mmCIF file of C-alpha atoms in Angstrom:
data_model
loop_
_atom_site.group_PDB
_atom_site.id
_atom_site.type_symbol
_atom_site.label_atom_id
_atom_site.label_comp_id
_atom_site.label_asym_id
_atom_site.label_seq_id
_atom_site.Cartn_x
_atom_site.Cartn_y
_atom_site.Cartn_z
ATOM 1 C CA UNK A 1 -147.392 -93.462 14.213
ATOM 2 C CA UNK A 2 -143.753 -92.751 14.222
ATOM 3 C CA UNK A 3 -140.941 -91.474 12.208
ATOM 4 C CA UNK A 4 -137.382 -92.595 11.907
ATOM 5 C CA UNK A 5 -134.445 -90.554 11.099
ATOM 6 C CA UNK A 6 -131.029 -91.926 10.234
ATOM 7 C CA UNK A 7 -127.587 -90.222 9.940
ATOM 8 C CA UNK A 8 -124.492 -91.355 8.268
ATOM 9 C CA UNK A 9 -121.657 -89.851 10.297
ATOM 10 C CA UNK A 10 -123.478 -91.177 13.265
ATOM 11 C CA UNK A 11 -126.454 -93.343 12.678
ATOM 12 C CA UNK A 12 -129.652 -91.838 13.975
ATOM 13 C CA UNK A 13 -133.443 -92.592 13.964
ATOM 14 C CA UNK A 14 -136.459 -90.563 15.043
ATOM 15 C CA UNK A 15 -140.212 -91.731 15.640
ATOM 16 C CA UNK A 16 -143.356 -89.706 15.255
ATOM 17 C CA UNK A 17 -147.038 -90.177 15.723
ATOM 18 C CA UNK A 18 -149.213 -89.436 12.761
ATOM 19 C CA UNK A 19 -152.791 -88.531 13.062
ATOM 20 C CA UNK A 20 -154.130 -90.979 10.541
ATOM 21 C CA UNK A 21 -152.279 -94.137 11.481
ATOM 22 C CA UNK A 22 -153.069 -95.959 14.658
ATOM 23 C CA UNK A 23 -149.468 -96.393 15.905
ATOM 24 C CA UNK A 24 -146.891 -94.997 13.645
ATOM 25 C CA UNK A 25 -143.231 -94.328 13.616
ATOM 26 C CA UNK A 26 -141.258 -92.643 10.865
ATOM 27 C CA UNK A 27 -137.531 -93.232 10.461
ATOM 28 C CA UNK A 28 -135.247 -90.881 8.875
ATOM 29 C CA UNK A 29 -131.742 -91.596 7.819
ATOM 30 C CA UNK A 30 -129.233 -88.902 7.303
ATOM 31 C CA UNK A 31 -125.540 -88.845 6.626
ATOM 32 C CA UNK A 32 -123.431 -86.373 8.597
ATOM 33 C CA UNK A 33 -122.595 -84.630 5.495
ATOM 34 C CA UNK A 34 -126.105 -84.530 4.376
ATOM 35 C CA UNK A 35 -127.967 -83.912 7.545
ATOM 36 C CA UNK A 36 -128.640 -80.489 6.417
ATOM 37 C CA UNK A 37 -130.418 -81.772 3.553
ATOM 38 C CA UNK A 38 -132.633 -84.064 5.506
ATOM 39 C CA UNK A 39 -133.418 -81.308 8.003
ATOM 40 C CA UNK A 40 -134.448 -79.171 5.288
ATOM 41 C CA UNK A 41 -136.965 -81.900 3.995
ATOM 42 C CA UNK A 42 -138.229 -82.292 7.531
ATOM 43 C CA UNK A 43 -138.723 -78.557 8.053
ATOM 44 C CA UNK A 44 -141.643 -78.655 5.501
ATOM 45 C CA UNK A 45 -143.564 -81.648 6.815
ATOM 46 C CA UNK A 46 -146.536 -81.015 8.946
ATOM 47 C CA UNK A 47 -146.876 -82.108 12.599
ATOM 48 C CA UNK A 48 -148.520 -85.274 11.359
ATOM 49 C CA UNK A 49 -145.085 -86.596 11.010
ATOM 50 C CA UNK A 50 -144.302 -87.042 14.530
ATOM 51 C CA UNK A 51 -142.614 -88.336 16.750
ATOM 52 C CA UNK A 52 -139.498 -88.120 14.887
ATOM 53 C CA UNK A 53 -136.926 -90.646 15.672
ATOM 54 C CA UNK A 54 -133.294 -90.123 14.518
ATOM 55 C CA UNK A 55 -130.715 -92.689 13.817
ATOM 56 C CA UNK A 56 -127.119 -91.880 13.652
ATOM 57 C CA UNK A 57 -123.825 -93.773 13.041
ATOM 58 C CA UNK A 58 -122.021 -94.032 16.365
ATOM 59 C CA UNK A 59 -118.961 -92.374 14.726
ATOM 60 C CA UNK A 60 -120.985 -89.122 13.981
ATOM 61 C CA UNK A 61 -119.929 -86.300 16.027
ATOM 62 C CA UNK A 62 -121.442 -83.415 14.042
ATOM 63 C CA UNK A 63 -125.228 -84.114 13.333
ATOM 64 C CA UNK A 64 -126.575 -84.415 16.973
ATOM 65 C CA UNK A 65 -126.167 -80.635 17.594
ATOM 66 C CA UNK A 66 -127.823 -79.888 14.215
ATOM 67 C CA UNK A 67 -130.665 -82.249 14.953
ATOM 68 C CA UNK A 68 -131.161 -80.844 18.596
ATOM 69 C CA UNK A 69 -131.222 -77.268 17.228
ATOM 70 C CA UNK A 70 -133.765 -78.225 14.743
ATOM 71 C CA UNK A 71 -136.007 -80.053 17.101
ATOM 72 C CA UNK A 72 -135.913 -77.277 19.610
ATOM 73 C CA UNK A 73 -137.691 -75.016 17.085
ATOM 74 C CA UNK A 74 -140.478 -77.553 16.430
ATOM 75 C CA UNK A 75 -141.707 -77.984 20.014
ATOM 76 C CA UNK A 76 -144.910 -79.889 19.019
ATOM 77 C CA UNK A 77 -143.434 -83.403 19.409
ATOM 78 C CA UNK A 78 -140.993 -85.380 21.365
ATOM 79 C CA UNK A 79 -138.319 -87.035 19.367
ATOM 80 C CA UNK A 80 -135.165 -88.984 20.198
ATOM 81 C CA UNK A 81 -131.895 -90.355 18.842
ATOM 82 C CA UNK A 82 -130.358 -93.648 18.617
ATOM 83 C CA UNK A 83 -126.959 -94.530 17.601
ATOM 84 C CA UNK A 84 -125.897 -97.705 15.557
ATOM 85 C CA UNK A 85 -122.459 -98.944 14.162
ATOM 86 C CA UNK A 86 -121.656 -97.797 11.028
ATOM 87 C CA UNK A 87 -121.993 -100.286 8.103
ATOM 88 C CA UNK A 88 -119.141 -99.112 5.997
ATOM 89 C CA UNK A 89 -116.481 -96.549 6.447
ATOM 90 C CA UNK A 90 -115.388 -94.631 3.456
ATOM 91 C CA UNK A 91 -112.691 -96.602 1.555
ATOM 92 C CA UNK A 92 -113.525 -99.879 3.498
ATOM 93 C CA UNK A 93 -113.065 -102.994 1.223
ATOM 94 C CA UNK A 94 -116.021 -104.899 -0.234
ATOM 95 C CA UNK A 95 -115.577 -108.059 1.720
ATOM 96 C CA UNK A 96 -115.253 -106.482 5.079
ATOM 97 C CA UNK A 97 -118.138 -104.129 4.208
ATOM 98 C CA UNK A 98 -120.561 -107.253 3.674
ATOM 99 C CA UNK A 99 -119.532 -108.449 7.203
ATOM 100 C CA UNK A 100 -119.898 -105.137 8.988
ATOM 101 C CA UNK A 101 -123.179 -104.653 7.058
ATOM 102 C CA UNK A 102 -124.527 -107.998 8.226
ATOM 103 C CA UNK A 103 -123.584 -107.088 11.611
ATOM 104 C CA UNK A 104 -125.296 -103.718 11.456
ATOM 105 C CA UNK A 105 -128.557 -105.262 10.089
ATOM 106 C CA UNK A 106 -128.408 -107.648 13.258
ATOM 107 C CA UNK A 107 -127.882 -104.616 15.412
ATOM 108 C CA UNK A 108 -130.568 -102.721 13.669
ATOM 109 C CA UNK A 109 -133.387 -105.361 14.052
ATOM 110 C CA UNK A 110 -134.218 -104.903 17.639
ATOM 111 C CA UNK A 111 -134.320 -101.120 17.054
ATOM 112 C CA UNK A 112 -136.727 -101.234 14.110
ATOM 113 C CA UNK A 113 -138.759 -103.945 15.985
ATOM 114 C CA UNK A 114 -138.951 -101.710 18.922
ATOM 115 C CA UNK A 115 -139.799 -98.455 17.155
ATOM 116 C CA UNK A 116 -141.970 -99.993 14.279
ATOM 117 C CA UNK A 117 -141.740 -96.972 12.189
ATOM 118 C CA UNK A 118 -144.524 -96.171 9.695
ATOM 119 C CA UNK A 119 -142.207 -94.261 7.563
ATOM 120 C CA UNK A 120 -138.419 -94.361 6.881
ATOM 121 C CA UNK A 121 -136.812 -91.299 5.428
ATOM 122 C CA UNK A 122 -133.187 -91.529 4.380
ATOM 123 C CA UNK A 123 -130.621 -89.954 1.961
ATOM 124 C CA UNK A 124 -127.794 -92.043 1.784
ATOM 125 C CA UNK A 125 -125.555 -92.431 4.826
ATOM 126 C CA UNK A 126 -124.090 -95.754 5.336
ATOM 127 C CA UNK A 127 -126.184 -96.422 8.364
ATOM 128 C CA UNK A 128 -129.426 -96.126 6.474
ATOM 129 C CA UNK A 129 -128.867 -99.241 4.531
ATOM 130 C CA UNK A 130 -128.832 -101.805 7.535
ATOM 131 C CA UNK A 131 -131.785 -100.034 9.075
ATOM 132 C CA UNK A 132 -133.770 -100.004 5.810
ATOM 133 C CA UNK A 133 -133.058 -103.730 5.108
ATOM 134 C CA UNK A 134 -134.044 -104.764 8.644
ATOM 135 C CA UNK A 135 -137.353 -102.832 8.293
ATOM 136 C CA UNK A 136 -137.742 -104.553 5.036
ATOM 137 C CA UNK A 137 -137.131 -107.801 6.559
ATOM 138 C CA UNK A 138 -139.851 -106.948 9.333
ATOM 139 C CA UNK A 139 -142.283 -106.237 6.298
ATOM 140 C CA UNK A 140 -141.486 -109.729 4.816
ATOM 141 C CA UNK A 141 -142.115 -111.377 8.150
ATOM 142 C CA UNK A 142 -145.534 -109.513 8.380
ATOM 143 C CA UNK A 143 -144.641 -107.844 11.581
ATOM 144 C CA UNK A 144 -144.570 -104.278 10.389
ATOM 145 C CA UNK A 145 -145.115 -102.773 7.016
ATOM 146 C CA UNK A 146 -142.681 -99.636 6.959
ATOM 147 C CA UNK A 147 -142.860 -97.252 4.110
ATOM 148 C CA UNK A 148 -139.279 -96.600 2.921
ATOM 149 C CA UNK A 149 -138.648 -93.285 1.221
ATOM 150 C CA UNK A 150 -135.097 -92.594 -0.188
ATOM 151 C CA UNK A 151 -134.106 -89.128 -1.267
ATOM 152 C CA UNK A 152 -130.854 -89.129 -3.034
ATOM 153 C CA UNK A 153 -128.550 -86.226 -2.137
ATOM 154 C CA UNK A 154 -128.514 -83.041 -4.424
ATOM 155 C CA UNK A 155 -124.878 -83.889 -4.938
ATOM 156 C CA UNK A 156 -125.587 -86.779 -7.134
ATOM 157 C CA UNK A 157 -126.164 -85.525 -10.692
ATOM 158 C CA UNK A 158 -125.281 -88.376 -12.953
ATOM 159 C CA UNK A 159 -124.533 -91.565 -10.626
ATOM 160 C CA UNK A 160 -126.251 -92.896 -7.473
ATOM 161 C CA UNK A 161 -124.428 -93.264 -4.135
ATOM 162 C CA UNK A 162 -123.672 -96.787 -2.926
ATOM 163 C CA UNK A 163 -126.639 -96.634 -0.555
ATOM 164 C CA UNK A 164 -128.864 -95.298 -3.373
ATOM 165 C CA UNK A 165 -127.934 -98.349 -5.636
ATOM 166 C CA UNK A 166 -128.873 -100.730 -2.967
ATOM 167 C CA UNK A 167 -132.003 -99.007 -1.790
ATOM 168 C CA UNK A 168 -133.307 -98.515 -5.165
ATOM 169 C CA UNK A 169 -134.536 -102.000 -5.004
ATOM 170 C CA UNK A 170 -135.819 -101.940 -1.453
ATOM 171 C CA UNK A 171 -137.516 -98.374 -1.110
ATOM 172 C CA UNK A 172 -141.221 -97.630 -1.890
ATOM 173 C CA UNK A 173 -140.395 -94.322 -3.230
ATOM 174 C CA UNK A 174 -137.019 -93.413 -4.526
ATOM 175 C CA UNK A 175 -136.551 -89.649 -5.273
ATOM 176 C CA UNK A 176 -133.844 -88.160 -7.181
ATOM 177 C CA UNK A 177 -133.036 -84.320 -7.803
ATOM 178 C CA UNK A 178 -131.647 -84.316 -11.253
ATOM 179 C CA UNK A 179 -133.326 -85.344 -14.548
ATOM 180 C CA UNK A 180 -130.422 -87.383 -15.735
ATOM 181 C CA UNK A 181 -130.833 -89.832 -12.816
ATOM 182 C CA UNK A 182 -134.538 -89.969 -13.503
ATOM 183 C CA UNK A 183 -133.776 -91.047 -17.174
ATOM 184 C CA UNK A 184 -131.296 -93.666 -15.986
ATOM 185 C CA UNK A 185 -133.490 -95.049 -13.038
ATOM 186 C CA UNK A 186 -137.145 -94.959 -14.372
ATOM 187 C CA UNK A 187 -138.608 -96.175 -11.001
ATOM 188 C CA UNK A 188 -137.407 -93.081 -9.392
ATOM 189 C CA UNK A 189 -139.482 -89.972 -8.777
ATOM 190 C CA UNK A 190 -138.245 -86.505 -9.851
ATOM 191 C CA UNK A 191 -139.825 -83.396 -8.089
ATOM 192 C CA UNK A 192 -137.166 -80.903 -9.187
ATOM 193 C CA UNK A 193 -134.675 -79.645 -6.549
ATOM 194 C CA UNK A 194 -136.304 -80.267 -3.185
ATOM 195 C CA UNK A 195 -133.449 -79.128 -0.694
ATOM 196 C CA UNK B 1 -107.309 -74.218 -3.492
ATOM 197 C CA UNK B 2 -105.373 -72.059 -1.022
ATOM 198 C CA UNK B 3 -102.139 -73.006 -2.819
ATOM 199 C CA UNK B 4 -103.601 -71.942 -6.103
ATOM 200 C CA UNK B 5 -104.713 -68.541 -4.783
ATOM 201 C CA UNK B 6 -102.006 -67.380 -2.396
ATOM 202 C CA UNK B 7 -98.607 -67.791 -3.888
ATOM 203 C CA UNK B 8 -99.617 -67.074 -7.397
ATOM 204 C CA UNK B 9 -100.557 -63.816 -9.237
ATOM 205 C CA UNK B 10 -104.095 -64.115 -7.937
ATOM 206 C CA UNK B 11 -104.016 -61.497 -5.338
ATOM 207 C CA UNK B 12 -102.752 -59.027 -8.047
ATOM 208 C CA UNK B 13 -105.572 -60.129 -10.387
ATOM 209 C CA UNK B 14 -107.991 -59.605 -7.650
ATOM 210 C CA UNK B 15 -106.754 -56.337 -6.806
ATOM 211 C CA UNK B 16 -107.009 -55.131 -10.297
ATOM 212 C CA UNK B 17 -110.646 -56.159 -10.479
ATOM 213 C CA UNK B 18 -111.243 -53.959 -7.440
ATOM 214 C CA UNK B 19 -111.161 -56.355 -4.575
ATOM 215 C CA UNK B 20 -109.543 -55.134 -1.529
ATOM 216 C CA UNK B 21 -109.611 -57.948 1.084
ATOM 217 C CA UNK B 22 -108.790 -61.643 0.692
ATOM 218 C CA UNK B 23 -110.047 -63.906 3.438
ATOM 219 C CA UNK B 24 -108.548 -67.345 3.384
ATOM 220 C CA UNK B 25 -109.745 -70.408 5.245
ATOM 221 C CA UNK B 26 -106.783 -72.756 5.316
ATOM 222 C CA UNK B 27 -108.188 -75.702 7.447
ATOM 223 C CA UNK B 28 -105.499 -77.978 8.462
ATOM 224 C CA UNK B 29 -103.294 -76.895 5.557
ATOM 225 C CA UNK B 30 -100.009 -75.052 6.098
ATOM 226 C CA UNK B 31 -100.440 -71.295 6.731
ATOM 227 C CA UNK B 32 -99.615 -69.508 3.550
ATOM 228 C CA UNK B 33 -96.111 -67.612 3.792
ATOM 229 C CA UNK B 34 -96.180 -63.840 2.857
ATOM 230 C CA UNK B 35 -94.401 -63.553 -0.413
ATOM 231 C CA UNK B 36 -91.876 -60.818 0.056
ATOM 232 C CA UNK B 37 -92.426 -57.832 -1.998
ATOM 233 C CA UNK B 38 -94.981 -59.492 -4.166
ATOM 234 C CA UNK B 39 -98.385 -59.781 -2.720
ATOM 235 C CA UNK B 40 -97.743 -57.161 0.135
ATOM 236 C CA UNK B 41 -98.853 -54.382 -2.246
ATOM 237 C CA UNK B 42 -101.959 -56.204 -3.525
ATOM 238 C CA UNK B 43 -104.955 -56.983 -1.435
ATOM 239 C CA UNK B 44 -105.053 -57.280 2.365
ATOM 240 C CA UNK B 45 -104.880 -60.969 3.414
ATOM 241 C CA UNK B 46 -106.698 -62.436 6.374
ATOM 242 C CA UNK B 47 -106.142 -66.063 7.187
ATOM 243 C CA UNK B 48 -108.031 -68.487 9.605
ATOM 244 C CA UNK B 49 -108.104 -72.267 9.978
ATOM 245 C CA UNK B 50 -111.738 -73.223 10.767
ATOM 246 C CA UNK B 51 -114.938 -71.349 11.871
ATOM 247 C CA UNK B 52 -118.043 -72.929 13.311
ATOM 248 C CA UNK B 53 -119.992 -71.404 10.684
ATOM 249 C CA UNK B 54 -118.769 -69.673 7.368
ATOM 250 C CA UNK B 55 -122.155 -67.754 7.042
ATOM 251 C CA UNK B 56 -120.869 -64.488 8.317
ATOM 252 C CA UNK B 57 -117.840 -64.497 6.004
ATOM 253 C CA UNK B 58 -119.985 -65.486 3.108
ATOM 254 C CA UNK B 59 -122.508 -62.608 3.918
ATOM 255 C CA UNK B 60 -119.569 -60.191 3.837
ATOM 256 C CA UNK B 61 -117.871 -61.426 0.653
ATOM 257 C CA UNK B 62 -118.512 -59.942 -2.855
ATOM 258 C CA UNK B 63 -116.801 -63.076 -4.393
ATOM 259 C CA UNK B 64 -116.307 -66.631 -3.216
ATOM 260 C CA UNK B 65 -113.454 -69.011 -4.557
ATOM 261 C CA UNK B 66 -114.051 -72.472 -3.391
ATOM 262 C CA UNK B 67 -113.281 -76.112 -4.107
ATOM 263 C CA UNK B 68 -115.893 -78.367 -5.489
ATOM 264 C CA UNK B 69 -117.517 -79.442 -2.000
ATOM 265 C CA UNK B 70 -121.365 -79.519 -2.380
ATOM 266 C CA UNK B 71 -121.944 -77.994 1.030
ATOM 267 C CA UNK B 72 -119.609 -74.931 0.293
ATOM 268 C CA UNK B 73 -121.029 -74.465 -3.315
ATOM 269 C CA UNK B 74 -124.537 -74.742 -2.196
ATOM 270 C CA UNK B 75 -124.308 -72.552 0.889
ATOM 271 C CA UNK B 76 -122.621 -69.697 -1.320
ATOM 272 C CA UNK B 77 -125.164 -69.871 -4.069
ATOM 273 C CA UNK B 78 -128.013 -69.784 -1.362
ATOM 274 C CA UNK B 79 -126.412 -66.573 -0.233
ATOM 275 C CA UNK B 80 -126.688 -65.159 -3.831
ATOM 276 C CA UNK B 81 -122.831 -64.627 -3.879
ATOM 277 C CA UNK B 82 -120.983 -65.170 -7.137
ATOM 278 C CA UNK B 83 -118.688 -68.343 -7.090
ATOM 279 C CA UNK B 84 -115.687 -69.628 -8.756
ATOM 280 C CA UNK B 85 -115.273 -73.306 -8.331
ATOM 281 C CA UNK B 86 -111.576 -74.437 -8.576
ATOM 282 C CA UNK B 87 -111.384 -77.945 -9.584
ATOM 283 C CA UNK B 88 -108.510 -80.210 -8.264
ATOM 284 C CA UNK B 89 -107.552 -82.175 -11.571
ATOM 285 C CA UNK B 90 -105.921 -84.860 -9.242
ATOM 286 C CA UNK B 91 -109.267 -85.716 -7.810
ATOM 287 C CA UNK B 92 -111.074 -86.168 -10.869
ATOM 288 C CA UNK B 93 -113.187 -89.365 -9.909
ATOM 289 C CA UNK B 94 -114.380 -87.407 -6.957
ATOM 290 C CA UNK B 95 -118.332 -87.567 -7.324
ATOM 291 C CA UNK B 96 -118.645 -84.057 -5.742
ATOM 292 C CA UNK B 97 -117.359 -82.811 -9.233
ATOM 293 C CA UNK B 98 -120.748 -83.869 -10.657
ATOM 294 C CA UNK B 99 -122.563 -81.170 -8.843
ATOM 295 C CA UNK B 100 -119.910 -78.566 -9.678
ATOM 296 C CA UNK B 101 -119.998 -79.322 -13.344
ATOM 297 C CA UNK B 102 -123.726 -79.335 -13.474
ATOM 298 C CA UNK B 103 -123.909 -75.971 -11.592
ATOM 299 C CA UNK B 104 -121.583 -74.562 -14.314
ATOM 300 C CA UNK B 105 -123.537 -76.237 -17.188
ATOM 301 C CA UNK B 106 -126.593 -74.451 -15.839
ATOM 302 C CA UNK B 107 -124.832 -71.015 -15.669
ATOM 303 C CA UNK B 108 -124.834 -70.606 -11.962
ATOM 304 C CA UNK B 109 -121.045 -70.705 -11.214
ATOM 305 C CA UNK B 110 -117.582 -70.009 -12.977
ATOM 306 C CA UNK B 111 -115.411 -73.086 -13.088
ATOM 307 C CA UNK B 112 -111.644 -73.366 -13.638
ATOM 308 C CA UNK B 113 -108.623 -75.347 -12.395
ATOM 309 C CA UNK B 114 -105.610 -74.103 -10.626
ATOM 310 C CA UNK B 115 -103.706 -72.928 -13.606
ATOM 311 C CA UNK B 116 -106.627 -71.129 -15.290
ATOM 312 C CA UNK B 117 -107.604 -69.317 -11.908
ATOM 313 C CA UNK B 118 -105.716 -66.175 -12.698
ATOM 314 C CA UNK B 119 -107.123 -65.887 -16.322
ATOM 315 C CA UNK B 120 -110.681 -66.515 -14.911
ATOM 316 C CA UNK B 121 -110.321 -63.707 -12.551
ATOM 317 C CA UNK B 122 -109.103 -61.402 -15.116
ATOM 318 C CA UNK B 123 -111.776 -62.188 -17.675
ATOM 319 C CA UNK B 124 -114.818 -62.989 -15.612
ATOM 320 C CA UNK B 125 -117.980 -61.297 -16.093
ATOM 321 C CA UNK B 126 -120.028 -61.901 -12.741
ATOM 322 C CA UNK B 127 -123.242 -60.256 -14.028
ATOM 323 C CA UNK B 128 -123.479 -63.226 -16.528
ATOM 324 C CA UNK B 129 -124.127 -65.666 -13.694
ATOM 325 C CA UNK B 130 -127.774 -66.766 -13.247
ATOM 326 C CA UNK B 131 -129.333 -66.310 -9.953
ATOM 327 C CA UNK B 132 -129.694 -69.749 -8.154
ATOM 328 C CA UNK B 133 -133.370 -70.525 -7.430
ATOM 329 C CA UNK B 134 -134.112 -71.838 -4.026
ATOM 330 C CA UNK B 135 -134.969 -75.557 -3.578
ATOM 331 C CA UNK B 136 -138.595 -76.507 -3.052
ATOM 332 C CA UNK B 137 -138.911 -78.814 -0.058
ATOM 333 C CA UNK B 138 -142.702 -78.145 -0.009
ATOM 334 C CA UNK B 139 -142.908 -80.155 -3.148
ATOM 335 C CA UNK B 140 -141.615 -83.085 -1.277
ATOM 336 C CA UNK B 141 -143.893 -82.440 1.580
ATOM 337 C CA UNK B 142 -147.062 -82.453 -0.646
ATOM 338 C CA UNK B 143 -145.658 -85.487 -2.445
ATOM 339 C CA UNK B 144 -145.442 -87.465 0.840
ATOM 340 C CA UNK B 145 -148.736 -86.124 2.127
ATOM 341 C CA UNK B 146 -150.386 -87.478 -0.991
ATOM 342 C CA UNK B 147 -148.878 -90.899 -1.079
ATOM 343 C CA UNK B 148 -149.428 -91.485 2.565
ATOM 344 C CA UNK B 149 -153.029 -90.170 2.140
ATOM 345 C CA UNK B 150 -152.745 -87.216 4.556
ATOM 346 C CA UNK B 151 -154.457 -84.923 2.323
#
């Protein structure tokens, strides 16, 4: 079993072995700005969610130190990090975003194929979209069925982020942290404020 | 925010409310120039550009004045410090304002713009602010355990 983690500033994936599944990986996606949020979610997960594999955008300089310090405190499992190209920089145009996103999906496929995560956890960095889509594709091809869990950032009160708008349709569980979003997006899950 | 606070009447307003020390994080912005004669008699001003972590400064503070950035707002509230969020009207489409507005609606922060900061400082009643309850990541953990059948 494994777990994948992804970060937006840099893209990052983590894999973990779970007790129940035979071979599992969970993939978590974070954005640089929201790395703190995803680490807070991870801090409450049991050791079943391991190994954790983190995915960061290659331009992310800030998140690695936070992740390493978090993982040091949780000595029970090995985790590692991968970097992938960022699919979309802030303010990048739509057309060129489509091209760079396709490139990022191609780039992500070997990674998701290799790690075959059981679970992907992400909260909205640009990097999580290509990784989630490539995992979705592996599911369609019956190569590996990965559960995609998207947690929208606490910052989003009334509107979803771009990643959220896309992954609303590709995630198994879509979690929002404000009641207004739950009303607008009925498929979403509202558990209160969880970070 | 710095430009709102420093060369205005804000330091005097702070002094009149009993604050003695004003610590400014200016980032890449220009260093505020001392206003001859004006603010020198008010609070003691300390300036720095960046710090690895603001946790220590926040811990020492009795009041925090911040832009609407989600990180700064949440970190301050988690430390249980009263917070005034200063909105930049020119950045109205910034989604970060969503969070600041909601926190204000729920009674956790005071909310003003540059031109109303001094009034806000003069009239604020910090004891009316509600304490910010901690988030509950354990709810997320039990949700995930349940849907994955780990329980």
